[in-house]
Short mmCIF file of N, CA, C and O and ligand atoms in Angstrom, two decimals:
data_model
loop_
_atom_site.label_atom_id
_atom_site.label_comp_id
_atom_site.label_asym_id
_atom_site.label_seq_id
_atom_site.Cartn_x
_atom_site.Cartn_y
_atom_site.Cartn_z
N UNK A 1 0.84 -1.21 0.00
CA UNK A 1 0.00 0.00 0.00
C UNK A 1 0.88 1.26 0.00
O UNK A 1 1.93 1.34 0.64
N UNK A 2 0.49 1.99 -0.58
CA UNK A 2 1.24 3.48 -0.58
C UNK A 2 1.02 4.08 0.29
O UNK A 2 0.38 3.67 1.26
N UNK A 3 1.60 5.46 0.12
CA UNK A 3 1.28 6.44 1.08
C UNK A 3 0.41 7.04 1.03
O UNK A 3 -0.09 7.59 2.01
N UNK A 4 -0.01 7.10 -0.09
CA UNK A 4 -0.94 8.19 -0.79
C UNK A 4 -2.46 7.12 -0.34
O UNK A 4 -3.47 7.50 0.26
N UNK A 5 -2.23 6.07 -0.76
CA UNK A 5 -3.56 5.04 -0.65
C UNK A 5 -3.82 5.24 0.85
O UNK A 5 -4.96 5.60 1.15
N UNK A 6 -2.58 4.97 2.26
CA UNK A 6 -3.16 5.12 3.63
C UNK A 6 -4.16 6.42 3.37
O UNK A 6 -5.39 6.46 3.38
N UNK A 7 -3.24 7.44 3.14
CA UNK A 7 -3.89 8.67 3.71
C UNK A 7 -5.39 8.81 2.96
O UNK A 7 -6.36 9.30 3.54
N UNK A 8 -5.43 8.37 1.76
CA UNK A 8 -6.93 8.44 1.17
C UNK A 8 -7.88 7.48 1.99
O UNK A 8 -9.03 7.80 2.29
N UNK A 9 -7.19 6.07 2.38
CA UNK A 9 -8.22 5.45 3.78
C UNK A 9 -8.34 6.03 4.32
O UNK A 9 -9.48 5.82 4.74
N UNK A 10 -7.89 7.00 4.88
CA UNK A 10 -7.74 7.88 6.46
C UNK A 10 -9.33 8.92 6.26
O UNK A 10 -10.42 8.99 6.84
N UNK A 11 -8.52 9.73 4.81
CA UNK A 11 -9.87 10.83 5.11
C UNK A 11 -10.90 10.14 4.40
O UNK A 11 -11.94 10.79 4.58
N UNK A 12 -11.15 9.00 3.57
CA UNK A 12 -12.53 8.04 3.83
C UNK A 12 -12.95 7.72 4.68
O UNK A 12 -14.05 7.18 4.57
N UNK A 13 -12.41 7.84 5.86
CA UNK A 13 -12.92 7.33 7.28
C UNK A 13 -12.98 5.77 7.10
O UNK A 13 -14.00 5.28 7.58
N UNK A 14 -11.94 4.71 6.40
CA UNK A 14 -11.69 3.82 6.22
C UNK A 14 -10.81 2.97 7.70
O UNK A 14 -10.93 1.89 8.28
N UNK A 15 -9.91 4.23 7.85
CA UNK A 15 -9.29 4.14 9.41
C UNK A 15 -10.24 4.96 9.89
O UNK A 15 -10.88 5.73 9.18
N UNK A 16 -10.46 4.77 11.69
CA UNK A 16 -11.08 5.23 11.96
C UNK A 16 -10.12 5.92 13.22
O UNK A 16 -9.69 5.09 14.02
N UNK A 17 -9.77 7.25 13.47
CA UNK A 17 -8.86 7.63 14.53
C UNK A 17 -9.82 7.96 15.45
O UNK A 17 -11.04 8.10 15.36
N UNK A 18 -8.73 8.10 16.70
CA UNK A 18 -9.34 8.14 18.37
C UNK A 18 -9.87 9.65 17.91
O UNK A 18 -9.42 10.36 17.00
N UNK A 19 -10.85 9.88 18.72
CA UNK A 19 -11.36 11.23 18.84
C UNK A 19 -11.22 12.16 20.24
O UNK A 19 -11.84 12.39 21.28
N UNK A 20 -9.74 12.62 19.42
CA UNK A 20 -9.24 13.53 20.99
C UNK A 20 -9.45 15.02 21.13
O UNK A 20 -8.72 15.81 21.75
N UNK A 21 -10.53 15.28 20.48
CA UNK A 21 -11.29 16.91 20.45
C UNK A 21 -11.70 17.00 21.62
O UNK A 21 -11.61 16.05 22.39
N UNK A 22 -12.21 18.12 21.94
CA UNK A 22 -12.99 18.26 23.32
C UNK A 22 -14.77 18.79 22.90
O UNK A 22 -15.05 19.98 23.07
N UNK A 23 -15.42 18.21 22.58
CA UNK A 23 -16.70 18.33 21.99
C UNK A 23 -16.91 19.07 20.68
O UNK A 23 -17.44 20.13 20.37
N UNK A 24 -16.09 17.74 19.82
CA UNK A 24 -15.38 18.99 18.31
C UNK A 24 -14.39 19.72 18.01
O UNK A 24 -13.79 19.81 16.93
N UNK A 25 -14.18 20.43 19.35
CA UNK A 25 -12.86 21.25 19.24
C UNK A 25 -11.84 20.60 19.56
O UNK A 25 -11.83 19.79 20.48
N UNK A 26 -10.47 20.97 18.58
CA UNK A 26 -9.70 20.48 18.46
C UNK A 26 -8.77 20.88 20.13
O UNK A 26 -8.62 22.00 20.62
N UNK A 27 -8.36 19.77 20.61
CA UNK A 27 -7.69 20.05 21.60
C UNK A 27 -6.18 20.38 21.57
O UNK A 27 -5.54 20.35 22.62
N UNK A 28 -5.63 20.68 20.41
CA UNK A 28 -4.22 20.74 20.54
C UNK A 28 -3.13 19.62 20.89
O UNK A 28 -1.93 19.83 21.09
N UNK A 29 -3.82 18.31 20.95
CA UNK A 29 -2.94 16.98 21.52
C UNK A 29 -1.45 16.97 20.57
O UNK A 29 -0.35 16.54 20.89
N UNK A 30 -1.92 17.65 19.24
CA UNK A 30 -0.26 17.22 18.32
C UNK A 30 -1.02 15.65 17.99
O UNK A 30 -0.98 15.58 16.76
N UNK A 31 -1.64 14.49 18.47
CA UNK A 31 -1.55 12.96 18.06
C UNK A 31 -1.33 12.85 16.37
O UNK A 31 -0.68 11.95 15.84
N UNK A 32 -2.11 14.15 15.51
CA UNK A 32 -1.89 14.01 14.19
C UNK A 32 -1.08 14.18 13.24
O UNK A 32 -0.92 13.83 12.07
N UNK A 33 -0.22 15.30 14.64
CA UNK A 33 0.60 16.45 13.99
C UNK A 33 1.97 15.41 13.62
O UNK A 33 2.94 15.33 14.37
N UNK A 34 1.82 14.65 12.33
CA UNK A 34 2.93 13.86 12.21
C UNK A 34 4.39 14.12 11.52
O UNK A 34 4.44 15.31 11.22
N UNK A 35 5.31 13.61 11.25
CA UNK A 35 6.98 13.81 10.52
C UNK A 35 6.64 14.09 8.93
O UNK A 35 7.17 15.00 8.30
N UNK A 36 5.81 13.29 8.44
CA UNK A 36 5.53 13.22 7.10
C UNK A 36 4.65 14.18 6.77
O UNK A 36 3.75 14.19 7.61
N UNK A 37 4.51 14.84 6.07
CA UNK A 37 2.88 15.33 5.41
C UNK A 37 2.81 15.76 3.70
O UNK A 37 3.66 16.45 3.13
N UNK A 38 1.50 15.11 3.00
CA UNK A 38 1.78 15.78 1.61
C UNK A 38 1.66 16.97 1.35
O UNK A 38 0.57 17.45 1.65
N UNK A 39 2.56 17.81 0.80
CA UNK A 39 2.66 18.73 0.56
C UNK A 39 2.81 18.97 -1.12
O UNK A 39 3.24 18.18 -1.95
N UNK A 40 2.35 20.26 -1.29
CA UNK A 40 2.07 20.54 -2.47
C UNK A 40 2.97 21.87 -2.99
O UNK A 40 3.73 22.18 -2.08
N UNK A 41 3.11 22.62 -4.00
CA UNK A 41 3.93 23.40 -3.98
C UNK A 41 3.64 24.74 -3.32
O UNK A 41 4.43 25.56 -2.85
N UNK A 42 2.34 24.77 -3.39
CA UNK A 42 1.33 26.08 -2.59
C UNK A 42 2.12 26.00 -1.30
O UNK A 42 2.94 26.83 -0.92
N UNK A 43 1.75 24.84 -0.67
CA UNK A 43 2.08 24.66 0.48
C UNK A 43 3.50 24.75 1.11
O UNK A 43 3.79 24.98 2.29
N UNK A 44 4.34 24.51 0.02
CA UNK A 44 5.73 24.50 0.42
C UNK A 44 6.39 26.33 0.83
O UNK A 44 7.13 26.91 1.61
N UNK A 45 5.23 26.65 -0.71
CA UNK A 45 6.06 27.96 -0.73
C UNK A 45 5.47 28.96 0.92
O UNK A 45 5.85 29.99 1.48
N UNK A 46 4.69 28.22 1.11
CA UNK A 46 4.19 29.26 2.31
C UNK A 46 4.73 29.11 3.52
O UNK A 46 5.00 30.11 4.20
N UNK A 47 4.95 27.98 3.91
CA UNK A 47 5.62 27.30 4.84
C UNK A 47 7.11 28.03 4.46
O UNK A 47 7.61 28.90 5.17
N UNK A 48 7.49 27.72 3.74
CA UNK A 48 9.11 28.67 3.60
C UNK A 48 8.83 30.19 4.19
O UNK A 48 9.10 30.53 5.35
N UNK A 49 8.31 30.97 3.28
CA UNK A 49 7.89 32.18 3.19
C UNK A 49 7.66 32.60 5.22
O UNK A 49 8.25 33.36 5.98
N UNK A 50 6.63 31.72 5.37
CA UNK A 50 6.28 32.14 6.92
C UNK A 50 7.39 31.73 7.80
O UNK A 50 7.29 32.23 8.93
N UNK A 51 8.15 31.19 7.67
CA UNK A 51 8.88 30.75 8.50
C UNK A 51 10.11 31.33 8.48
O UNK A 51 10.78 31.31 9.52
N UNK A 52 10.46 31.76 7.68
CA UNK A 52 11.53 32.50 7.17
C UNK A 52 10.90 34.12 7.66
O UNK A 52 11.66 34.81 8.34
N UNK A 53 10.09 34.45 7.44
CA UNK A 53 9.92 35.97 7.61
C UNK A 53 9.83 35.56 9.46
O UNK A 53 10.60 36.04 10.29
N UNK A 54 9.43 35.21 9.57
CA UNK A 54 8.74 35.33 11.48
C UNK A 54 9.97 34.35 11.98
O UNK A 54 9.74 33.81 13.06
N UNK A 55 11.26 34.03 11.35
CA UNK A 55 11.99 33.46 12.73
C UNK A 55 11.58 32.34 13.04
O UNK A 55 11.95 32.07 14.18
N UNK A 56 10.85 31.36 12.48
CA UNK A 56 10.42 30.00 13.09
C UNK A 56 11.50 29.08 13.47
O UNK A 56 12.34 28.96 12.58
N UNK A 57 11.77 28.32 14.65
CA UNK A 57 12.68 27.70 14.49
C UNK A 57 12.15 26.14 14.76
O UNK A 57 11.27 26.09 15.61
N UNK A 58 12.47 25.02 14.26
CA UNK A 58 11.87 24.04 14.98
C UNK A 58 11.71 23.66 16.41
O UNK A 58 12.18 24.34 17.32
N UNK A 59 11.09 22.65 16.57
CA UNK A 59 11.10 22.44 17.92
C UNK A 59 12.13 21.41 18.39
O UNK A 59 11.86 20.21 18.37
N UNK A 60 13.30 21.88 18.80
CA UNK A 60 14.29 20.72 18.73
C UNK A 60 14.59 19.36 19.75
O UNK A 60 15.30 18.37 19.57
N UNK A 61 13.78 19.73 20.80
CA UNK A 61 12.89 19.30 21.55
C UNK A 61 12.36 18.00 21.56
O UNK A 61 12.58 17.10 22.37
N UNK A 62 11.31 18.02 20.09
CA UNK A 62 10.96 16.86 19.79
C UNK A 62 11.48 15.99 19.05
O UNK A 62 10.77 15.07 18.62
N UNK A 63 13.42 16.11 18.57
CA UNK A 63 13.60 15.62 18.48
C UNK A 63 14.25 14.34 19.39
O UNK A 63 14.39 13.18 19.00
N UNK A 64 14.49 14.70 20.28
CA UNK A 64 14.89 14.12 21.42
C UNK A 64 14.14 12.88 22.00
O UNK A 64 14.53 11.71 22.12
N UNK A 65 12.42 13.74 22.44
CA UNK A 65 11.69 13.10 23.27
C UNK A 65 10.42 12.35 22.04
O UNK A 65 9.81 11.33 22.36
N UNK A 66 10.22 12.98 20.81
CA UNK A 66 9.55 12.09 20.15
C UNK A 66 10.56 11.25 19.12
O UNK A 66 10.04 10.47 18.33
N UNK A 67 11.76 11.39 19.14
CA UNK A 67 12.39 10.35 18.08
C UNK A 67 11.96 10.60 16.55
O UNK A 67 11.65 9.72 15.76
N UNK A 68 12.00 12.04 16.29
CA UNK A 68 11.63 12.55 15.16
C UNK A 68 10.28 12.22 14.09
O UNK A 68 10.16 12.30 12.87
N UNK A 69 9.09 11.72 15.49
CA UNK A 69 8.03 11.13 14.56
C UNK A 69 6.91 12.11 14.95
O UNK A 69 5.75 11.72 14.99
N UNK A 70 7.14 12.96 15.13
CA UNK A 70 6.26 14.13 14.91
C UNK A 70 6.61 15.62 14.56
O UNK A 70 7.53 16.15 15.19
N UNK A 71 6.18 16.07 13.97
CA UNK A 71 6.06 17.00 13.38
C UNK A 71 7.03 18.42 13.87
O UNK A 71 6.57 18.97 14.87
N UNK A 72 7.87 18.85 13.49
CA UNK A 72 9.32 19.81 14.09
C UNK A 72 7.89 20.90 14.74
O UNK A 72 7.69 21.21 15.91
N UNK A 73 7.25 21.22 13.76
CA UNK A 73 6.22 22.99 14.09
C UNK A 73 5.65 22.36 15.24
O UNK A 73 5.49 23.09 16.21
N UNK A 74 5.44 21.60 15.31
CA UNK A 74 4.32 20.90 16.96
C UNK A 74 4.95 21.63 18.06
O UNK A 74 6.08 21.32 18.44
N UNK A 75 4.39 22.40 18.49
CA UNK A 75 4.88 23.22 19.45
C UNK A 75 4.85 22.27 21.00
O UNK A 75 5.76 22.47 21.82
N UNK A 76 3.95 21.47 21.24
CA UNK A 76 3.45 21.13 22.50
C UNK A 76 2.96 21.74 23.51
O UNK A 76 3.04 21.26 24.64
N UNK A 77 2.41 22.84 23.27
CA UNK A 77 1.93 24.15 24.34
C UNK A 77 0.26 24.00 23.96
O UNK A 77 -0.21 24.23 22.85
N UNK A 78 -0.17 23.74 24.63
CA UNK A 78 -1.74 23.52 24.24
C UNK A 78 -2.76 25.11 24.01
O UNK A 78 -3.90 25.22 23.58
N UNK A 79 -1.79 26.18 24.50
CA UNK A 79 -2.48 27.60 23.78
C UNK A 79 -2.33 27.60 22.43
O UNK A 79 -3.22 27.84 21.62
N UNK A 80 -0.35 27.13 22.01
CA UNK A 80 -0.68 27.36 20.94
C UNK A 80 0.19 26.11 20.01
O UNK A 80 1.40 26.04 19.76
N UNK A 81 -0.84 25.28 19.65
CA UNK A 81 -0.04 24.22 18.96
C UNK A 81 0.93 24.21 18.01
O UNK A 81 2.09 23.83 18.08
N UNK A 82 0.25 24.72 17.04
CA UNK A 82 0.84 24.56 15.40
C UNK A 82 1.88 26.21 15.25
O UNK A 82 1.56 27.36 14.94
N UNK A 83 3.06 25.62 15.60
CA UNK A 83 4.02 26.98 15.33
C UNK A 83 3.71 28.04 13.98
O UNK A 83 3.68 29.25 13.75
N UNK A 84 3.48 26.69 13.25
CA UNK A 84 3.10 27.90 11.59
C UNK A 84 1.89 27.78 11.16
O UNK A 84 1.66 27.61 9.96
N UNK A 85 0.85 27.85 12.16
CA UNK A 85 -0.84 28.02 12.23
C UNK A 85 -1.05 29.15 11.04
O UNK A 85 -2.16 29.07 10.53
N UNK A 86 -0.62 29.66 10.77
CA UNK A 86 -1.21 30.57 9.74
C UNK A 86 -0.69 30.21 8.50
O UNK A 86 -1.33 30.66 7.56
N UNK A 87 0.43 29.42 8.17
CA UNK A 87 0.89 29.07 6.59
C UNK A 87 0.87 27.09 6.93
O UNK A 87 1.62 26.35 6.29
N UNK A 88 0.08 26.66 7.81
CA UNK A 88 0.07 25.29 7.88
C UNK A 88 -0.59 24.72 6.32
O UNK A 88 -1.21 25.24 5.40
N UNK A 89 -0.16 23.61 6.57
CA UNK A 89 -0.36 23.28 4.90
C UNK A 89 -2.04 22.82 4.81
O UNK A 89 -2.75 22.93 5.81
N UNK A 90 -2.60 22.28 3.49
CA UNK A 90 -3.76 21.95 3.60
C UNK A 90 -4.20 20.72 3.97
O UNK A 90 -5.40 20.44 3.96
N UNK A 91 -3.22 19.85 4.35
CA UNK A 91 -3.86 18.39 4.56
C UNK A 91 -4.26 18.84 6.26
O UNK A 91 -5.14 18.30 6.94
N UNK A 92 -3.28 20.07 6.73
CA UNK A 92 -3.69 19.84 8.37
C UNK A 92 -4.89 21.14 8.83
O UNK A 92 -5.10 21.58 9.96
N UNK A 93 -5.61 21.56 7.37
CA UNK A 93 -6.69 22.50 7.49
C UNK A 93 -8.40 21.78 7.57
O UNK A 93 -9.50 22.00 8.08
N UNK A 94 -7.44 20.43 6.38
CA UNK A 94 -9.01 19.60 6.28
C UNK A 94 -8.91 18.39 7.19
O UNK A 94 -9.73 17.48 7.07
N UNK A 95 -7.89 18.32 8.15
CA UNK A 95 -8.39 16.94 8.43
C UNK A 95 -8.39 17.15 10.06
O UNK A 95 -7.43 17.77 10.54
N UNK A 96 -9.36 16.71 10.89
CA UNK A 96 -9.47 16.77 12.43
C UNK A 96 -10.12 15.06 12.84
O UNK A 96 -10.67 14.16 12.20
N UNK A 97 -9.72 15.23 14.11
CA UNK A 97 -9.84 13.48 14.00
C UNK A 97 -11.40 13.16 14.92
O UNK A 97 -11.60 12.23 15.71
N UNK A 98 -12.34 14.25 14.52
CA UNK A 98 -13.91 13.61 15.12
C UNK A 98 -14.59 13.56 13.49
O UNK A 98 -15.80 13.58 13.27
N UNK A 99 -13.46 13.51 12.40
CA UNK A 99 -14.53 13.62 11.21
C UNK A 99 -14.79 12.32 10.78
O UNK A 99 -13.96 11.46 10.51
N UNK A 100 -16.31 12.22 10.72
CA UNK A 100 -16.23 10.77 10.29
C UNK A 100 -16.71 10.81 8.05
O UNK A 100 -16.64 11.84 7.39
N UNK A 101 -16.99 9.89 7.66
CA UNK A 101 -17.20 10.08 6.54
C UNK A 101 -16.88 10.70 5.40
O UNK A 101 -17.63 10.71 4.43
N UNK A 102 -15.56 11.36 5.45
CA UNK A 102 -15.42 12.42 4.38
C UNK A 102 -14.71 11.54 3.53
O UNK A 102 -14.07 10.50 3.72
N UNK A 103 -15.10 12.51 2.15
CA UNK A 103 -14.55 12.01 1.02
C UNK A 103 -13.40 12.45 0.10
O UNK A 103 -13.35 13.57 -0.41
N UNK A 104 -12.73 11.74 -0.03
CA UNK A 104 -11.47 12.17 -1.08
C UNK A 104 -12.01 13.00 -1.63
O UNK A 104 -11.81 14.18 -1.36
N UNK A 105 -12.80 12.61 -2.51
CA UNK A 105 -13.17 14.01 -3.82
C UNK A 105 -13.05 15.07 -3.31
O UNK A 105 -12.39 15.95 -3.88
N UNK A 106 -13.75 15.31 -1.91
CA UNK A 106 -13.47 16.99 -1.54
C UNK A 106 -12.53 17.75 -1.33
O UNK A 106 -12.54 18.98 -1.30
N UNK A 107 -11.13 16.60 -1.08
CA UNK A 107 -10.18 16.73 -0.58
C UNK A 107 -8.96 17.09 -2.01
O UNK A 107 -8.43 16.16 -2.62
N UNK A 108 -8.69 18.58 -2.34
CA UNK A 108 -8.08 19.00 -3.49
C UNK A 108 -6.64 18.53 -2.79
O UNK A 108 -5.96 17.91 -3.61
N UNK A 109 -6.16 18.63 -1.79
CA UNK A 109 -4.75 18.92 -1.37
C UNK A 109 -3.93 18.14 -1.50
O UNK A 109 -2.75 18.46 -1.47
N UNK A 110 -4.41 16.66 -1.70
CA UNK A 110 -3.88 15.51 -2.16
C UNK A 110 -3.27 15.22 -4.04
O UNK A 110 -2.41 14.46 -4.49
N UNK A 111 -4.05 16.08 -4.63
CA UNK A 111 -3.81 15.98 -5.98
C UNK A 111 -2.56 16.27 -6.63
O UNK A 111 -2.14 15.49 -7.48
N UNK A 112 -1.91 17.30 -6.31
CA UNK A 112 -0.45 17.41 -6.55
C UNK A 112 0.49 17.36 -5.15
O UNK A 112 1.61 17.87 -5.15
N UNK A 113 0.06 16.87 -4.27
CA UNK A 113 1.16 16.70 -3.10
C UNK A 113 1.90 15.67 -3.20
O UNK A 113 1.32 14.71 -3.72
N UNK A 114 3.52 15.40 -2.75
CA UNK A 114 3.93 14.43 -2.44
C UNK A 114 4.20 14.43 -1.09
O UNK A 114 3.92 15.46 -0.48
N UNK A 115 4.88 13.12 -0.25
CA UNK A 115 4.97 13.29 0.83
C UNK A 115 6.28 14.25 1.07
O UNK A 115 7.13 14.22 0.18
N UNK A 116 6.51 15.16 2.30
CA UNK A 116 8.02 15.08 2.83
C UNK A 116 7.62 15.16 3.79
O UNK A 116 6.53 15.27 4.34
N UNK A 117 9.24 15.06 4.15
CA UNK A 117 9.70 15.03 5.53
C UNK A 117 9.81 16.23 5.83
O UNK A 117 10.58 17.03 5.31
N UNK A 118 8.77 16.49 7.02
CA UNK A 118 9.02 17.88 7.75
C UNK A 118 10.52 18.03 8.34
O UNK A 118 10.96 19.10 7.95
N UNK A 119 11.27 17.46 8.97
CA UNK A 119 12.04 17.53 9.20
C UNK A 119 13.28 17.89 8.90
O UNK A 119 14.16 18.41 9.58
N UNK A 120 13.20 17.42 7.43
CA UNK A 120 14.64 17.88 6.46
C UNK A 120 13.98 19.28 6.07
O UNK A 120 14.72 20.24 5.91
N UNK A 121 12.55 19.41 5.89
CA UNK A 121 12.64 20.64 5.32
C UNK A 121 12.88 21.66 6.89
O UNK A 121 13.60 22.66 6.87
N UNK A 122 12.38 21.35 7.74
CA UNK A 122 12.89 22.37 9.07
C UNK A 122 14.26 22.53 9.27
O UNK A 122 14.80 23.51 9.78
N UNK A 123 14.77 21.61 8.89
CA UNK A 123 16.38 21.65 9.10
C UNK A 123 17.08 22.57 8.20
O UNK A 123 17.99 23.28 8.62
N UNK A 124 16.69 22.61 7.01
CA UNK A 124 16.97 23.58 6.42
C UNK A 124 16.93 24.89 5.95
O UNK A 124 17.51 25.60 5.13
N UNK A 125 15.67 24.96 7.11
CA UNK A 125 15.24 26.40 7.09
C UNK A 125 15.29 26.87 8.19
O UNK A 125 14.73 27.95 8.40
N UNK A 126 15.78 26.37 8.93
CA UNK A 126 16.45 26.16 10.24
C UNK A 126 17.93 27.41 10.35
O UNK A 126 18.02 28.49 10.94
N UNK A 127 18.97 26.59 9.44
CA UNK A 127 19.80 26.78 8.94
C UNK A 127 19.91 28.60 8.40
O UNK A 127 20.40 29.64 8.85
N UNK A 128 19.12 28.19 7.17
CA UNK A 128 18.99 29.42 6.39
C UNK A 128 18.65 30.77 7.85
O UNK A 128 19.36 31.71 8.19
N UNK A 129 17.31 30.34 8.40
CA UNK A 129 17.22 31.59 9.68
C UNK A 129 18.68 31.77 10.30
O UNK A 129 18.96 32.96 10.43
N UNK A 130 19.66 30.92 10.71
CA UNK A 130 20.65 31.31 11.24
C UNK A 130 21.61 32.41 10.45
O UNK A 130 22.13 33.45 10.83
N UNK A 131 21.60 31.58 8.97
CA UNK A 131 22.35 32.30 7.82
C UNK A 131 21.79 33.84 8.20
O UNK A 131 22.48 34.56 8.92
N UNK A 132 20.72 34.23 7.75
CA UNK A 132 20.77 35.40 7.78
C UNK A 132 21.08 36.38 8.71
O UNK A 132 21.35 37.57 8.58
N UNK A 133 20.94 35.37 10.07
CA UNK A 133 21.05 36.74 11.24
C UNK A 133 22.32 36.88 11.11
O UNK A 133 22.70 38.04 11.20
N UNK A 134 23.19 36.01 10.90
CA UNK A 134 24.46 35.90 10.89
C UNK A 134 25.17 36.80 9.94
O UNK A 134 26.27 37.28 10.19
N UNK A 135 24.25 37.10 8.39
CA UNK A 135 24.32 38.13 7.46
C UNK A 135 24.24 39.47 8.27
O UNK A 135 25.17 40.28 8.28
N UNK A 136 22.60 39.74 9.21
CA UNK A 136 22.51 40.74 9.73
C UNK A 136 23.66 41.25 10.79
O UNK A 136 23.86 42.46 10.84
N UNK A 137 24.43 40.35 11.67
CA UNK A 137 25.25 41.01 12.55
C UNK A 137 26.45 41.48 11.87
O UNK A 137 27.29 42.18 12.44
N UNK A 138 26.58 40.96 10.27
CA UNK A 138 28.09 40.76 9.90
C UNK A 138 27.88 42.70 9.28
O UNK A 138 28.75 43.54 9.06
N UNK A 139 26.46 42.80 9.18
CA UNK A 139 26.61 44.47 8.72
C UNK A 139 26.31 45.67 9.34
O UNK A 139 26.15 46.79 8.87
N UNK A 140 26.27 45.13 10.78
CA UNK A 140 26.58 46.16 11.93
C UNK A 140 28.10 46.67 12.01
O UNK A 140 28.43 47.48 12.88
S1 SF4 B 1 -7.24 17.11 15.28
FE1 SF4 B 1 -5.20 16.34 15.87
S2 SF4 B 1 -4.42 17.87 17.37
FE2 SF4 B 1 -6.64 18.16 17.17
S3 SF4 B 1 -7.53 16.91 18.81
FE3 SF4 B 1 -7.47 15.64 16.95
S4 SF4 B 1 -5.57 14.49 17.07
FE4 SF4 B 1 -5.41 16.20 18.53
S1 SF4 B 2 2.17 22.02 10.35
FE1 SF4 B 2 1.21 22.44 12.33
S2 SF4 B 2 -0.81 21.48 12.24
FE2 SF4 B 2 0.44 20.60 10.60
S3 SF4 B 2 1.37 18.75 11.43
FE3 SF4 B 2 2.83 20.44 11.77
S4 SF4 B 2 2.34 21.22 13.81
FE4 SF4 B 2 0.60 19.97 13.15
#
């Protein structure tokens, strides 16, 4: 089975995930917030873009205590989960885990996404944030 085939079981409601909302609302647990996600080029470029302008840095954190299987932006702060909540990509706009029944078709974000690894891409933009401050002090 592919990757692409799990995740289309997933939002068929083929798998069926625990429902860790708090009456719908999303509780911030991170359980979804995983290493992998498909991403598309929309998605890439925004995720760069936001993260790069606002200083994002991963959470280095989880690499330690989750063994790199969740997601670098997972903040673990239950005010505020998703470090790049405003340029998060679209698979983590449409999918919450009290949905039951939904259907691929609705689901555009899958159509040109492949998977990556959050991780290599945090690492490298990781990097680049250092690059520049490092630009900025060198022209004081
Ligand atoms: S959608 Fe994800 S973060 Fe929100 S409650 Fe469900 S598993 Fe937790
Ligand atoms: S981008 Fe944000 S919402 Fe999406 S998996 Fe990462 S932490 Fe979770």
């Amino acid at each position: 089975m592919t990757y692409k085939e799990i995740i289309q079981k997933t939002v068929e409601g083929k798998y069926r995930s625990v429902d860790n909302t708090c009456n719908g609302i999303c509780s911030k647990c991170g359980e979804c917030c995983g290493h992998v996600l498909p991403l598309d080029q929309t998605d890439l470029d925004q995720i760069v873009e936001y993260v790069v302008k606002n200083n994002i840095h991963s959470n280095a954190t989880q690499l330690i205590l989750q063994n790199k299987l969740q997601c670098p932006y997972y903040t673990g702060k239950k005010d505020k989960g998703c470090a790049i909540y405003q340029a998060r990509p679209k698979i983590c706009r449409y999918y919450k885990c009290d949905k039951k029944n939904i259907s691929y078709e609705e689901f555009e974000g899958l159509k040109n996404a492949i998977p990556c690894d959050m991780w290599l891409l945090a690492k490298e933009l990781d990097k680049d944030i250092e690059k520049r401050k490092i630009g900025k002090e060198d022209r004081k």
